[in-house]
XYZ file of C-alpha atoms in Angstrom:
707
model
C 86.775 -18.978 -7.017
C 85.869 -21.335 -9.774
C 83.377 -23.046 -7.474
C 81.657 -19.774 -6.593
C 81.235 -18.763 -10.179
C 79.713 -22.053 -11.025
C 77.144 -21.718 -8.291
C 76.255 -18.190 -9.352
C 75.831 -19.313 -12.934
C 73.192 -21.844 -11.848
C 70.690 -18.919 -11.490
C 71.895 -16.205 -13.795
C 68.941 -13.827 -13.390
C 69.006 -13.760 -9.604
C 72.801 -13.738 -9.526
C 72.942 -10.778 -11.888
C 70.426 -8.800 -9.893
C 72.195 -9.321 -6.580
C 75.535 -8.653 -8.300
C 74.286 -5.237 -9.464
C 72.623 -4.425 -6.124
C 75.865 -4.930 -4.270
C 77.514 -2.383 -6.638
C 80.266 -4.818 -7.589
C 79.738 -4.326 -11.303
C 82.036 -1.535 -12.555
C 79.601 -0.653 -15.339
C 76.562 -0.095 -13.038
C 75.764 3.379 -11.666
C 72.452 4.053 -9.945
C 70.578 7.145 -10.884
C 69.412 8.960 -7.743
C 66.573 10.620 -9.787
C 65.289 7.379 -11.164
C 61.779 6.235 -10.310
C 61.901 3.082 -8.097
C 58.521 2.036 -9.398
C 59.493 2.163 -13.026
C 60.689 -1.410 -13.058
C 58.605 -3.483 -10.599
C 60.387 -6.265 -8.808
C 59.442 -9.696 -10.066
C 57.696 -11.958 -7.556
C 60.626 -14.364 -7.788
C 62.826 -11.739 -6.148
C 60.473 -10.976 -3.234
C 61.127 -12.933 -0.087
C 58.365 -13.785 2.396
C 58.131 -11.512 5.423
C 60.051 -12.598 8.485
C 62.208 -15.050 6.496
C 65.867 -14.739 5.420
C 66.756 -16.198 2.059
C 70.347 -17.401 2.287
C 72.296 -18.871 -0.587
C 75.748 -20.293 -0.869
C 76.957 -17.000 -2.339
C 76.059 -15.157 0.887
C 77.908 -17.559 3.229
C 81.444 -17.376 4.356
C 83.607 -20.381 3.906
C 83.030 -21.163 7.559
C 79.248 -21.295 7.137
C 78.615 -17.953 8.892
C 76.845 -15.032 7.213
C 79.077 -12.107 6.696
C 78.078 -8.680 8.049
C 77.810 -7.116 4.607
C 75.520 -9.887 3.393
C 73.367 -9.609 6.530
C 73.074 -5.890 5.935
C 72.041 -6.523 2.357
C 69.367 -8.995 3.447
C 67.920 -6.446 5.911
C 67.743 -3.839 3.112
C 66.013 -6.343 0.806
C 63.548 -7.195 3.551
C 62.740 -3.522 4.180
C 62.391 -2.780 0.470
C 59.982 -5.701 0.094
C 57.298 -3.979 2.206
C 55.903 -2.278 -0.900
C 54.685 -5.138 -3.048
C 54.733 -4.665 -6.806
C 52.238 -6.300 -9.178
C 53.015 -9.853 -10.134
C 54.572 -10.193 -13.507
C 52.704 -12.586 -15.722
C 54.907 -14.585 -18.078
C 53.445 -15.948 -21.296
C 55.105 -18.880 -23.063
C 56.452 -17.001 -26.094
C 59.942 -16.385 -27.368
C 61.932 -13.526 -25.834
C 62.501 -10.562 -28.077
C 65.440 -8.236 -28.034
C 64.032 -4.967 -29.287
C 65.783 -2.442 -27.034
C 69.513 -1.856 -26.550
C 70.996 -2.219 -23.122
C 70.459 1.216 -21.477
C 73.063 0.768 -18.830
C 75.686 -1.189 -20.680
C 75.395 -4.158 -18.336
C 76.476 -7.623 -19.082
C 74.616 -9.730 -21.641
C 72.892 -11.826 -18.984
C 71.445 -8.798 -17.187
C 70.547 -7.043 -20.411
C 68.563 -9.997 -21.649
C 66.772 -10.363 -18.309
C 65.940 -6.654 -18.054
C 64.519 -6.511 -21.597
C 62.502 -9.637 -21.024
C 61.057 -8.197 -17.797
C 60.175 -4.845 -19.371
C 58.552 -6.663 -22.298
C 56.313 -8.752 -20.034
C 55.476 -5.827 -17.747
C 54.331 -3.898 -20.831
C 52.268 -6.831 -21.898
C 50.709 -6.905 -18.398
C 49.697 -3.258 -18.559
C 48.058 -3.853 -21.909
C 46.188 -6.852 -20.413
C 47.218 -9.030 -23.335
C 48.437 -11.976 -21.287
C 47.392 -15.443 -22.216
C 47.549 -17.589 -19.106
C 47.408 -21.319 -19.347
C 44.057 -21.429 -17.594
C 42.398 -18.811 -19.804
C 40.508 -15.763 -18.533
C 39.597 -17.584 -15.308
C 43.254 -17.418 -14.289
C 42.891 -13.638 -13.826
C 40.794 -14.131 -10.723
C 43.244 -16.636 -9.264
C 46.117 -14.299 -10.089
C 44.320 -11.401 -8.296
C 43.833 -13.584 -5.239
C 47.577 -14.402 -5.275
C 48.494 -10.754 -5.436
C 46.088 -10.009 -2.531
C 47.673 -12.776 -0.495
C 51.124 -11.370 -1.040
C 50.009 -7.839 -0.105
C 48.353 -9.129 3.126
C 51.548 -10.971 4.056
C 53.649 -7.888 3.467
C 51.277 -5.515 5.336
C 49.750 -7.532 8.222
C 49.076 -4.425 10.396
C 46.208 -3.150 8.243
C 43.006 -4.319 9.976
C 40.271 -2.758 7.868
C 39.461 0.157 5.626
C 38.547 2.339 8.600
C 41.921 3.946 8.935
C 43.349 0.889 10.616
C 41.115 1.424 13.680
C 39.114 -1.331 15.232
C 35.505 -0.773 16.456
C 34.933 -1.129 20.170
C 32.510 -3.679 21.553
C 30.063 -0.927 22.400
C 30.161 0.365 18.837
C 29.650 -3.095 17.413
C 26.711 -3.737 19.742
C 25.074 -0.440 18.863
C 25.563 -1.104 15.173
C 23.904 -4.507 15.414
C 21.025 -3.034 17.477
C 20.298 -0.584 14.678
C 20.689 -3.303 12.023
C 18.259 -5.579 13.950
C 15.680 -2.778 14.294
C 15.925 -2.137 10.545
C 15.324 -5.823 9.732
C 12.479 -6.179 12.266
C 10.655 -3.008 11.325
C 10.926 -3.791 7.596
C 9.975 -7.411 7.950
C 8.296 -8.501 4.771
C 10.620 -6.381 2.648
C 13.964 -7.495 4.185
C 14.280 -11.239 4.466
C 16.412 -12.951 7.089
C 18.015 -15.121 4.449
C 19.412 -12.022 2.685
C 21.707 -11.469 5.702
C 23.632 -14.565 4.580
C 24.375 -13.089 1.164
C 28.070 -12.975 0.397
C 27.936 -9.291 -0.642
C 26.310 -8.312 2.668
C 28.943 -10.216 4.620
C 31.623 -8.415 2.561
C 29.995 -5.072 3.445
C 30.075 -5.880 7.187
C 33.761 -6.806 6.841
C 34.495 -3.613 4.924
C 33.074 -1.384 7.757
C 34.861 -3.403 10.396
C 31.876 -5.424 11.714
C 31.848 -9.183 12.359
C 29.530 -11.352 10.324
C 25.936 -11.772 11.671
C 23.414 -14.263 10.308
C 19.650 -14.248 10.136
C 19.495 -17.033 12.661
C 21.213 -14.805 15.214
C 18.686 -11.989 14.663
C 15.792 -14.456 14.949
C 16.962 -15.731 18.337
C 17.391 -14.051 21.693
C 17.736 -10.566 20.166
C 14.242 -10.920 18.606
C 12.749 -12.146 21.895
C 14.283 -9.201 23.727
C 13.090 -6.612 21.182
C 9.572 -8.108 21.187
C 9.410 -7.999 24.978
C 10.377 -4.352 25.042
C 7.802 -3.442 22.402
C 5.111 -5.423 24.172
C 5.801 -3.832 27.570
C 5.729 -0.368 26.009
C 2.433 -0.932 24.214
C 0.736 -2.418 27.323
C 1.894 0.525 29.410
C 0.293 2.947 26.950
C -2.979 0.998 27.056
C -2.966 0.906 30.848
C -2.488 4.681 31.047
C -5.628 5.302 28.967
C -9.001 5.270 30.700
C -10.696 3.613 27.684
C -10.014 2.592 24.108
C -11.561 1.589 20.797
C -10.757 -1.767 19.129
C -9.981 -1.559 15.419
C -9.935 -4.599 13.108
C -8.942 -4.511 9.472
C -8.280 -7.253 6.954
C -11.357 -9.415 7.263
C -12.331 -8.809 3.665
C -11.772 -11.492 1.067
C -8.391 -10.978 -0.663
C -6.272 -13.068 -2.977
C -2.555 -12.888 -3.597
C -0.183 -14.749 -5.835
C 2.048 -17.397 -4.313
C 4.258 -19.827 -6.199
C 2.439 -19.162 -9.463
C -0.993 -19.879 -8.090
C -3.721 -18.090 -6.158
C -4.225 -18.559 -2.460
C -6.775 -16.933 -0.149
C -4.840 -15.722 2.851
C -5.392 -12.567 4.832
C -3.639 -10.961 7.773
C -6.163 -9.314 10.107
C -4.827 -6.371 12.106
C -6.250 -5.930 15.582
C -5.216 -2.553 16.971
C -6.164 -0.281 19.863
C -7.161 3.375 19.263
C -6.451 5.553 22.282
C -8.194 8.811 23.262
C -5.083 10.915 22.552
C -5.266 10.048 18.832
C -2.551 7.393 18.766
C -2.877 3.711 18.033
C -1.147 0.565 19.338
C -0.995 -2.768 17.473
C -2.265 -5.709 19.502
C -2.140 -8.876 17.436
C -2.378 -10.342 13.951
C -4.675 -13.164 12.919
C -4.135 -15.219 9.762
C -7.272 -16.274 7.942
C -7.943 -18.440 4.869
C -10.761 -17.733 2.429
C -14.139 -16.807 3.694
C -14.436 -15.939 7.428
C -17.755 -16.608 9.195
C -19.167 -13.811 11.382
C -19.176 -16.005 14.486
C -15.422 -16.589 14.175
C -14.807 -12.881 13.863
C -17.003 -12.226 16.890
C -15.082 -14.716 18.984
C -11.671 -13.265 17.950
C -12.769 -9.691 18.755
C -14.190 -10.636 22.167
C -11.184 -12.727 23.028
C -8.867 -9.849 22.273
C -10.902 -7.404 24.245
C -11.030 -9.723 27.302
C -7.268 -10.269 27.043
C -6.700 -6.527 27.318
C -9.392 -5.527 29.823
C -9.531 -8.520 32.053
C -12.714 -8.187 34.197
C -13.182 -4.515 33.317
C -14.724 -4.958 29.880
C -16.263 -1.445 29.951
C -12.792 -0.061 29.228
C -13.457 -0.992 25.534
C -16.031 1.553 24.433
C -16.460 0.310 20.846
C -15.174 -1.479 17.731
C -14.607 -0.263 14.216
C -14.191 -2.953 11.496
C -14.156 -3.270 7.756
C -16.706 -6.014 7.827
C -19.509 -7.831 9.850
C -21.512 -4.690 10.685
C -24.906 -6.447 10.586
C -23.839 -9.618 12.433
C -20.701 -9.768 14.607
C -20.553 -6.076 15.421
C -24.286 -5.838 16.103
C -24.248 -8.901 18.326
C -21.402 -7.557 20.439
C -23.139 -4.182 20.766
C -26.386 -5.794 21.862
C -24.544 -7.876 24.503
C -22.591 -4.841 25.840
C -24.775 -1.721 25.956
C -21.806 0.632 26.487
C -20.226 -0.275 23.107
C -20.471 1.633 19.835
C -19.548 -0.678 17.007
C -19.072 0.925 13.597
C -18.305 -0.077 10.026
C -15.390 1.480 8.128
C -16.471 4.537 6.160
C -13.725 4.131 3.630
C -15.315 0.817 2.595
C -18.815 2.332 2.687
C -17.984 5.170 0.293
C -15.980 2.873 -1.963
C -18.974 0.529 -2.356
C -21.096 3.421 -3.582
C -19.282 3.206 -6.955
C -20.117 -0.449 -7.224
C -23.797 0.385 -6.578
C -23.764 2.865 -9.485
C -22.116 0.302 -11.821
C -24.812 -2.251 -11.013
C -27.890 -0.033 -11.142
C -27.331 2.977 -13.426
C -28.040 2.219 -17.062
C -25.427 4.747 -18.247
C -22.717 2.724 -16.475
C -23.752 -0.469 -18.272
C -23.699 1.256 -21.651
C -20.264 2.746 -21.020
C -18.776 -0.468 -19.708
C -20.121 -2.489 -22.645
C -18.743 0.039 -25.112
C -15.353 0.022 -23.463
C -15.323 -3.804 -23.609
C -15.857 -3.719 -27.358
C -13.204 -1.106 -28.030
C -10.598 -2.692 -25.718
C -11.042 -6.215 -27.077
C -11.005 -5.018 -30.668
C -7.719 -3.204 -30.154
C -6.092 -6.121 -28.318
C -7.223 -8.929 -30.642
C -6.411 -7.258 -34.004
C -2.620 -7.117 -34.560
C -2.758 -4.323 -37.169
C -5.035 -2.152 -35.050
C -3.019 -2.936 -31.943
C 0.229 -1.805 -33.540
C -1.350 1.336 -34.893
C -2.900 2.104 -31.527
C 0.417 1.720 -29.663
C 2.128 3.927 -32.238
C -0.313 6.828 -31.937
C -0.586 6.396 -28.203
C 3.180 6.852 -27.846
C 3.038 9.935 -30.075
C 0.164 11.519 -28.209
C 0.682 10.422 -24.601
C 4.362 9.573 -24.452
C 3.681 5.981 -23.438
C 2.468 2.720 -25.042
C 0.202 0.500 -23.060
C -2.763 -1.725 -23.899
C -6.182 -1.551 -22.181
C -6.873 -3.555 -19.072
C -9.800 -5.934 -19.571
C -11.382 -7.612 -16.494
C -12.037 -11.321 -16.615
C -15.036 -11.078 -14.287
C -17.746 -8.452 -13.721
C -16.970 -8.117 -9.998
C -13.395 -6.944 -10.680
C -14.486 -3.384 -10.228
C -11.028 -1.884 -9.915
C -10.064 -3.333 -13.339
C -13.330 -2.072 -14.780
C -12.616 1.425 -13.541
C -9.086 1.246 -14.986
C -10.435 0.172 -18.348
C -12.928 3.034 -18.428
C -10.241 5.518 -17.500
C -7.858 4.163 -20.137
C -10.442 4.341 -22.909
C -11.444 7.904 -21.882
C -7.877 9.096 -21.894
C -7.266 7.484 -25.308
C -10.117 9.153 -27.170
C -7.750 11.160 -29.401
C -5.585 8.058 -30.054
C -8.619 5.988 -31.133
C -9.680 8.747 -33.568
C -6.225 8.701 -35.179
C -6.436 4.908 -35.554
C -9.660 5.218 -37.475
C -8.175 7.934 -39.716
C -5.149 5.802 -40.557
C -5.561 4.538 -44.119
C -3.539 1.401 -43.336
C -6.327 0.211 -41.083
C -8.778 -0.897 -43.723
C -10.501 -3.658 -41.804
C -12.344 -2.049 -38.878
C -15.469 -3.454 -37.273
C -18.476 -1.271 -38.181
C -19.903 -1.654 -34.705
C -16.666 -0.533 -33.058
C -16.253 2.299 -35.562
C -19.742 3.494 -34.863
C -19.045 3.447 -31.091
C -15.801 5.343 -31.387
C -17.342 8.001 -33.696
C -20.436 8.463 -31.489
C -20.502 11.774 -29.552
C -23.078 10.276 -27.240
C -20.646 7.522 -26.218
C -17.900 9.929 -25.340
C -20.370 12.188 -23.468
C -21.512 9.230 -21.372
C -18.007 7.935 -20.737
C -17.009 11.459 -19.593
C -19.871 11.519 -17.125
C -19.145 8.018 -15.790
C -15.439 8.750 -15.473
C -16.301 11.982 -13.622
C -18.547 10.285 -11.115
C -16.083 7.458 -10.483
C -13.323 9.971 -9.861
C -15.574 12.043 -7.572
C -16.412 9.099 -5.276
C -12.946 7.545 -5.337
C -11.324 10.895 -4.460
C -13.652 11.153 -1.452
C -12.737 7.599 -0.388
C -9.009 8.350 -0.657
C -9.471 11.504 1.363
C -11.227 9.501 4.092
C -8.459 6.874 4.069
C -5.779 9.568 4.373
C -7.452 11.832 6.969
C -8.891 9.024 9.068
C -11.899 11.092 10.297
C -13.568 10.729 13.693
C -17.124 9.643 14.152
C -18.537 13.180 14.400
C -17.347 13.914 10.888
C -19.370 11.147 9.238
C -22.560 13.185 8.664
C -20.796 16.181 7.184
C -18.748 13.916 4.862
C -21.797 12.129 3.505
C -23.695 15.355 3.114
C -20.797 16.864 1.165
C -20.778 13.817 -1.118
C -24.547 14.060 -1.609
C -24.255 17.657 -2.742
C -21.476 16.831 -5.241
C -23.461 13.965 -6.742
C -26.521 16.216 -7.204
C -24.369 18.708 -9.045
C -23.058 15.851 -11.232
C -26.617 14.824 -12.105
C -27.450 18.361 -13.218
C -24.285 18.712 -15.303
C -24.680 15.455 -17.186
C -28.486 15.448 -17.275
C -28.880 12.232 -15.279
C -31.995 10.982 -13.490
C -31.528 12.654 -10.165
C -34.278 10.678 -8.436
C -32.745 7.349 -9.353
C -29.241 8.394 -8.333
C -30.602 9.737 -5.022
C -32.239 6.417 -4.192
C -28.992 4.544 -4.747
C -27.101 7.027 -2.622
C -29.669 6.988 0.195
C -29.668 3.188 0.395
C -25.893 3.022 0.766
C -25.977 5.843 3.355
C -28.486 4.027 5.496
C -26.557 0.763 5.350
C -23.566 2.587 6.859
C -25.382 4.913 9.215
C -25.117 4.526 12.997
C -27.016 6.597 15.605
C -23.640 7.469 17.149
C -22.922 9.600 14.079
C -25.650 12.037 15.049
C -24.819 12.013 18.770
C -21.145 12.694 18.159
C -22.003 15.431 15.705
C -24.150 17.185 18.327
C -21.684 16.752 21.248
C -18.524 17.730 19.334
C -17.764 21.368 20.125
C -16.086 21.683 16.759
C -19.498 21.687 14.984
C -21.156 24.287 17.239
C -22.900 27.061 15.269
C -22.972 30.703 16.294
C -26.451 32.133 16.503
C -27.621 35.759 16.366
C -27.042 36.297 20.077
C -23.391 35.206 19.824
C -23.929 31.823 21.483
C -22.282 28.713 20.096
C -25.019 26.070 20.025
C -25.176 22.406 18.846
C -26.289 21.987 15.209
C -29.608 20.257 15.902
C -31.212 22.017 12.909
C -28.889 19.983 10.634
C -30.468 16.721 11.808
C -33.654 15.062 10.668
C -36.394 14.213 13.175
C -35.269 10.611 13.155
C -31.662 11.510 13.821
C -32.738 13.699 16.772
C -34.489 10.705 18.303
C -31.332 8.627 17.644
C -29.339 11.069 19.748
C -31.657 10.602 22.768
C -31.721 6.824 22.416
C -27.957 6.452 22.160
C -27.194 8.681 25.125
C -29.656 6.791 27.374
C -28.149 3.515 26.244
C -24.600 4.519 27.014
C -25.349 5.490 30.604
C -26.836 3.498 33.510
C -30.526 3.416 34.042
C -30.208 5.676 37.072
C -28.443 8.368 35.045
C -30.618 8.224 31.913
C -33.036 11.034 32.815
C -30.181 13.152 34.212
C -28.283 12.804 30.922
C -31.360 13.881 28.898
C -31.797 16.957 31.078
C -28.168 17.892 30.633
C -28.603 17.387 26.858
C -31.370 20.000 26.907
C -29.089 22.403 28.762
C -26.382 21.783 26.192
C -28.879 22.473 23.434
C -29.970 25.866 24.875
C -26.717 27.146 26.434
C -23.998 25.651 24.314
C -20.367 26.546 24.951
C -18.570 29.716 25.963
C -17.581 31.601 22.749
C -13.908 31.803 23.697
C -13.603 28.027 24.256
C -15.677 27.312 21.177
C -13.365 29.467 19.011
C -10.314 27.797 20.551
C -11.702 24.374 19.671
C -12.603 25.408 16.112
C -9.214 27.014 15.442
C -7.748 25.908 12.140
C -4.323 26.145 10.547
C -2.995 25.484 7.045
C -1.267 22.176 6.449
C 2.215 22.999 5.035
C 2.130 19.856 2.872
C -1.346 19.849 1.356
C -2.137 23.540 1.777
C -5.580 22.702 3.240
C -7.022 24.151 6.397
C -7.122 21.559 9.216
C -8.046 21.530 12.901
C -5.133 22.933 14.898
C -5.699 20.577 17.871
C -8.053 17.627 17.240
C -7.964 16.710 20.957
C -9.515 20.020 22.037
C -13.072 18.736 21.584
C -12.565 15.975 24.164
C -10.433 18.016 26.510
C -13.067 20.733 26.802
C -15.578 18.194 28.091
C -13.079 16.737 30.555
C -11.722 20.014 32.009
C -14.214 22.814 31.404
C -17.763 21.458 31.027
C -17.694 19.809 34.469
C -21.308 20.751 35.271
C -22.495 18.101 32.804
C -21.758 15.165 35.119
C -23.506 12.451 33.110
C -23.432 13.837 29.584
C -19.700 14.446 29.599
C -19.049 10.786 30.360
C -20.780 9.976 27.105
C -19.134 12.817 25.204
C -15.512 11.995 26.076
C -16.019 8.315 25.204
C -17.838 9.114 21.973
C -16.019 12.036 20.373
C -12.621 10.340 19.933
C -13.952 7.234 18.181
C -12.423 6.599 14.723
C -14.737 6.251 11.761
C -12.406 4.103 9.747
C -10.453 0.888 10.346
C -7.909 1.673 7.642
C -4.598 0.595 9.076
C -1.150 0.290 7.656
C -0.721 -1.760 4.538
C 1.370 -4.916 4.747
C 3.653 -6.145 2.073
C 2.444 -9.267 0.191
C 5.033 -11.404 1.894
C 3.368 -10.992 5.314
C 0.390 -13.252 4.697
C 2.825 -15.961 3.610
C 4.238 -15.952 7.183
C 1.004 -17.642 8.210
C 2.117 -20.791 6.431
C 4.777 -21.365 9.082
C 4.302 -24.018 11.750
C 5.087 -24.474 15.425
C 7.961 -22.223 16.595
C 7.961 -20.445 13.238
C 4.530 -18.933 13.666
C 5.484 -17.674 17.110
C 8.513 -15.814 15.658
C 6.335 -14.494 12.825
C 3.863 -13.037 15.325
C 6.703 -11.319 17.201
C 8.038 -9.843 13.970
C 4.591 -8.594 13.008
C 4.104 -7.034 16.417
C 7.419 -5.124 16.308
C 6.936 -3.995 12.710
C 3.291 -2.916 13.155
C 3.994 -0.842 16.266
C 6.921 0.802 14.544
C 4.694 1.764 11.612
C 2.042 3.188 13.905
C 4.666 5.166 15.770
C 5.834 6.715 12.490
C 2.257 7.003 11.217
C 3.375 5.150 8.131
C 0.253 3.558 6.551
C 1.735 2.671 3.166
C 3.596 -0.390 2.089
C 7.014 -0.664 0.470
C 5.603 -1.975 -2.803
C 3.608 1.234 -3.320
C 6.573 3.362 -2.351
C 8.834 1.518 -4.839
C 6.241 1.945 -7.590
C 6.040 5.705 -6.942
C 9.836 5.921 -6.803
C 10.364 4.231 -10.147
C 7.561 6.180 -11.701
C 9.132 9.445 -10.690
C 12.665 8.285 -11.442
C 11.869 6.912 -14.876
C 9.338 9.530 -16.019
C 6.459 7.155 -16.556
C 8.765 4.636 -18.277
C 9.176 6.859 -21.364
C 12.711 5.588 -21.963
C 11.614 1.952 -21.675
C 8.733 2.592 -24.043
C 10.975 4.261 -26.510
C 13.307 1.240 -26.508
C 10.610 -1.406 -26.706
C 8.331 0.300 -29.235
C 9.552 1.161 -32.704
C 7.057 3.449 -34.478
C 8.968 3.156 -37.735
C 8.297 -0.552 -38.124
C 5.636 -1.625 -40.651
């Protein structure tokens, strides 16, 4: 008996706890209503799962465990399944501030008060561990380890259910498609991020790396996309090649400027859809001969020996050289320049040749530089700008004259800040103001001219954006340019500009973009038929000039064989006099309101071609020209890549092959969704809408109360 007491005294805290649990203490009475979680069990009293902690006090004199002790051990093992937080002990003196609530022995009372004291300190997060604050992370890891050992059956956060192999494969297929189709925005290296791996583990998926997605899975996905696109091209009787990206473009890379473009070579099909074919990386200036070789190589790769399947090319460059050479070599081709580029260049022509543009641009330079260079004026301008417009932003000043987009932005900023600039001049604190700049700002003539210039720029740029968005067909080119001509004449009258000078500039740009196929498609497209007094729907020959009428005859005879030339001209005369049945003409010209824009649009753009193929069968030769001509696109505006795509061209060997596969998959996915924007533009729009034009940021960064 003496020996047993001595052994128990060697660990008083544990001995007292087990002594009370067994109920041997006459002063201990358990409260059935007590909360078992009120006093968490210290980690020293928790035994590892699957192990039996046996001491000399639980052994019989013969070395065998008694039945009562074995039962107690099973109870302790069962109670240990719910793990309490680990008690952190700080090296301070124990305090005895509370009386013994249960009247237990001194040893137990001291231990219980110490435990409650440190548990309270833990809840208040006032522990001072020996390793400092960094010990908290290690302590959390220790607690997690204990919890995992005590509850090994929990597999994941998904209700303890494991995903099947089919579910895992389907999940990774969708993940791979997301990475491939957003290539340029989602990097493969981001898949190795520790947070992404933690997310996969949280949803019950195994870890996958970028290297795995760039291997066999990429090859399989590319093969499927390629087979699908080739099948769609084979099903079509003919197609148009579209090339975009030849124009000189610079982008930032590693802090410097590099000239690197990604040229998109796509296939426009008669049903109005497009299929991406290949991407070509170029550096700096591209010679027309190189572009000609690339285009012809791509066409031959698609058509094989049947080159006549490609009925034309539309490109954003090389109209007078590469496109014209290919058209002369293959008489059945109609090679066009992009009308979005043509209309956009019209603004540049006005900037170069109209005196009013030069006066306005020079005046805006003076005002913008004066505001930027003078600190007092700059601060005053930002203050009043924030008060009037709700934002604070300095003017954009171009470094070179050919930076037209920056020039337009500067003019627009100065025009929108007219009220702000007037307030700056009226501010008494701005004593030193350039007389020349003050005269410019106070001049009504300057603001009248800048209003006119801004109005013309907006007019032309709105038309260009509409062309880029609507992607018109070739038959719409003449009506679009005529509509723009009328609007510019109205502008000349409103702002008292020299109409003759403006008309010359406009006519020169129109002729540089004009193609005889414009007039031919306009005449053959049933959508533009005009109803006469007799009720017939006839081609709009009266809308053409005498030269354009001759262009129609020349183009039709060029697109057919020599044997069919005279037959096609006779059928053209019949089309001119008879036209189309009124019912079919009305069906083709049927319009409906776009639910998004609210504008009236053609209900079925394919009707014009389908009427020639199915109804106008008596025109044997002319309909061959019509169906190949009407569907042609007038723009080469494709989808916009993210800036990271051109950088893929810097890869070498096997890397460039994988980059081409990624581009192919992503491009065809964009065309399938008809998504022609890039993620950078979407993000800019999102943050603009979300942050309300950065009003909150401006309010924080700009203090209008400072001197």
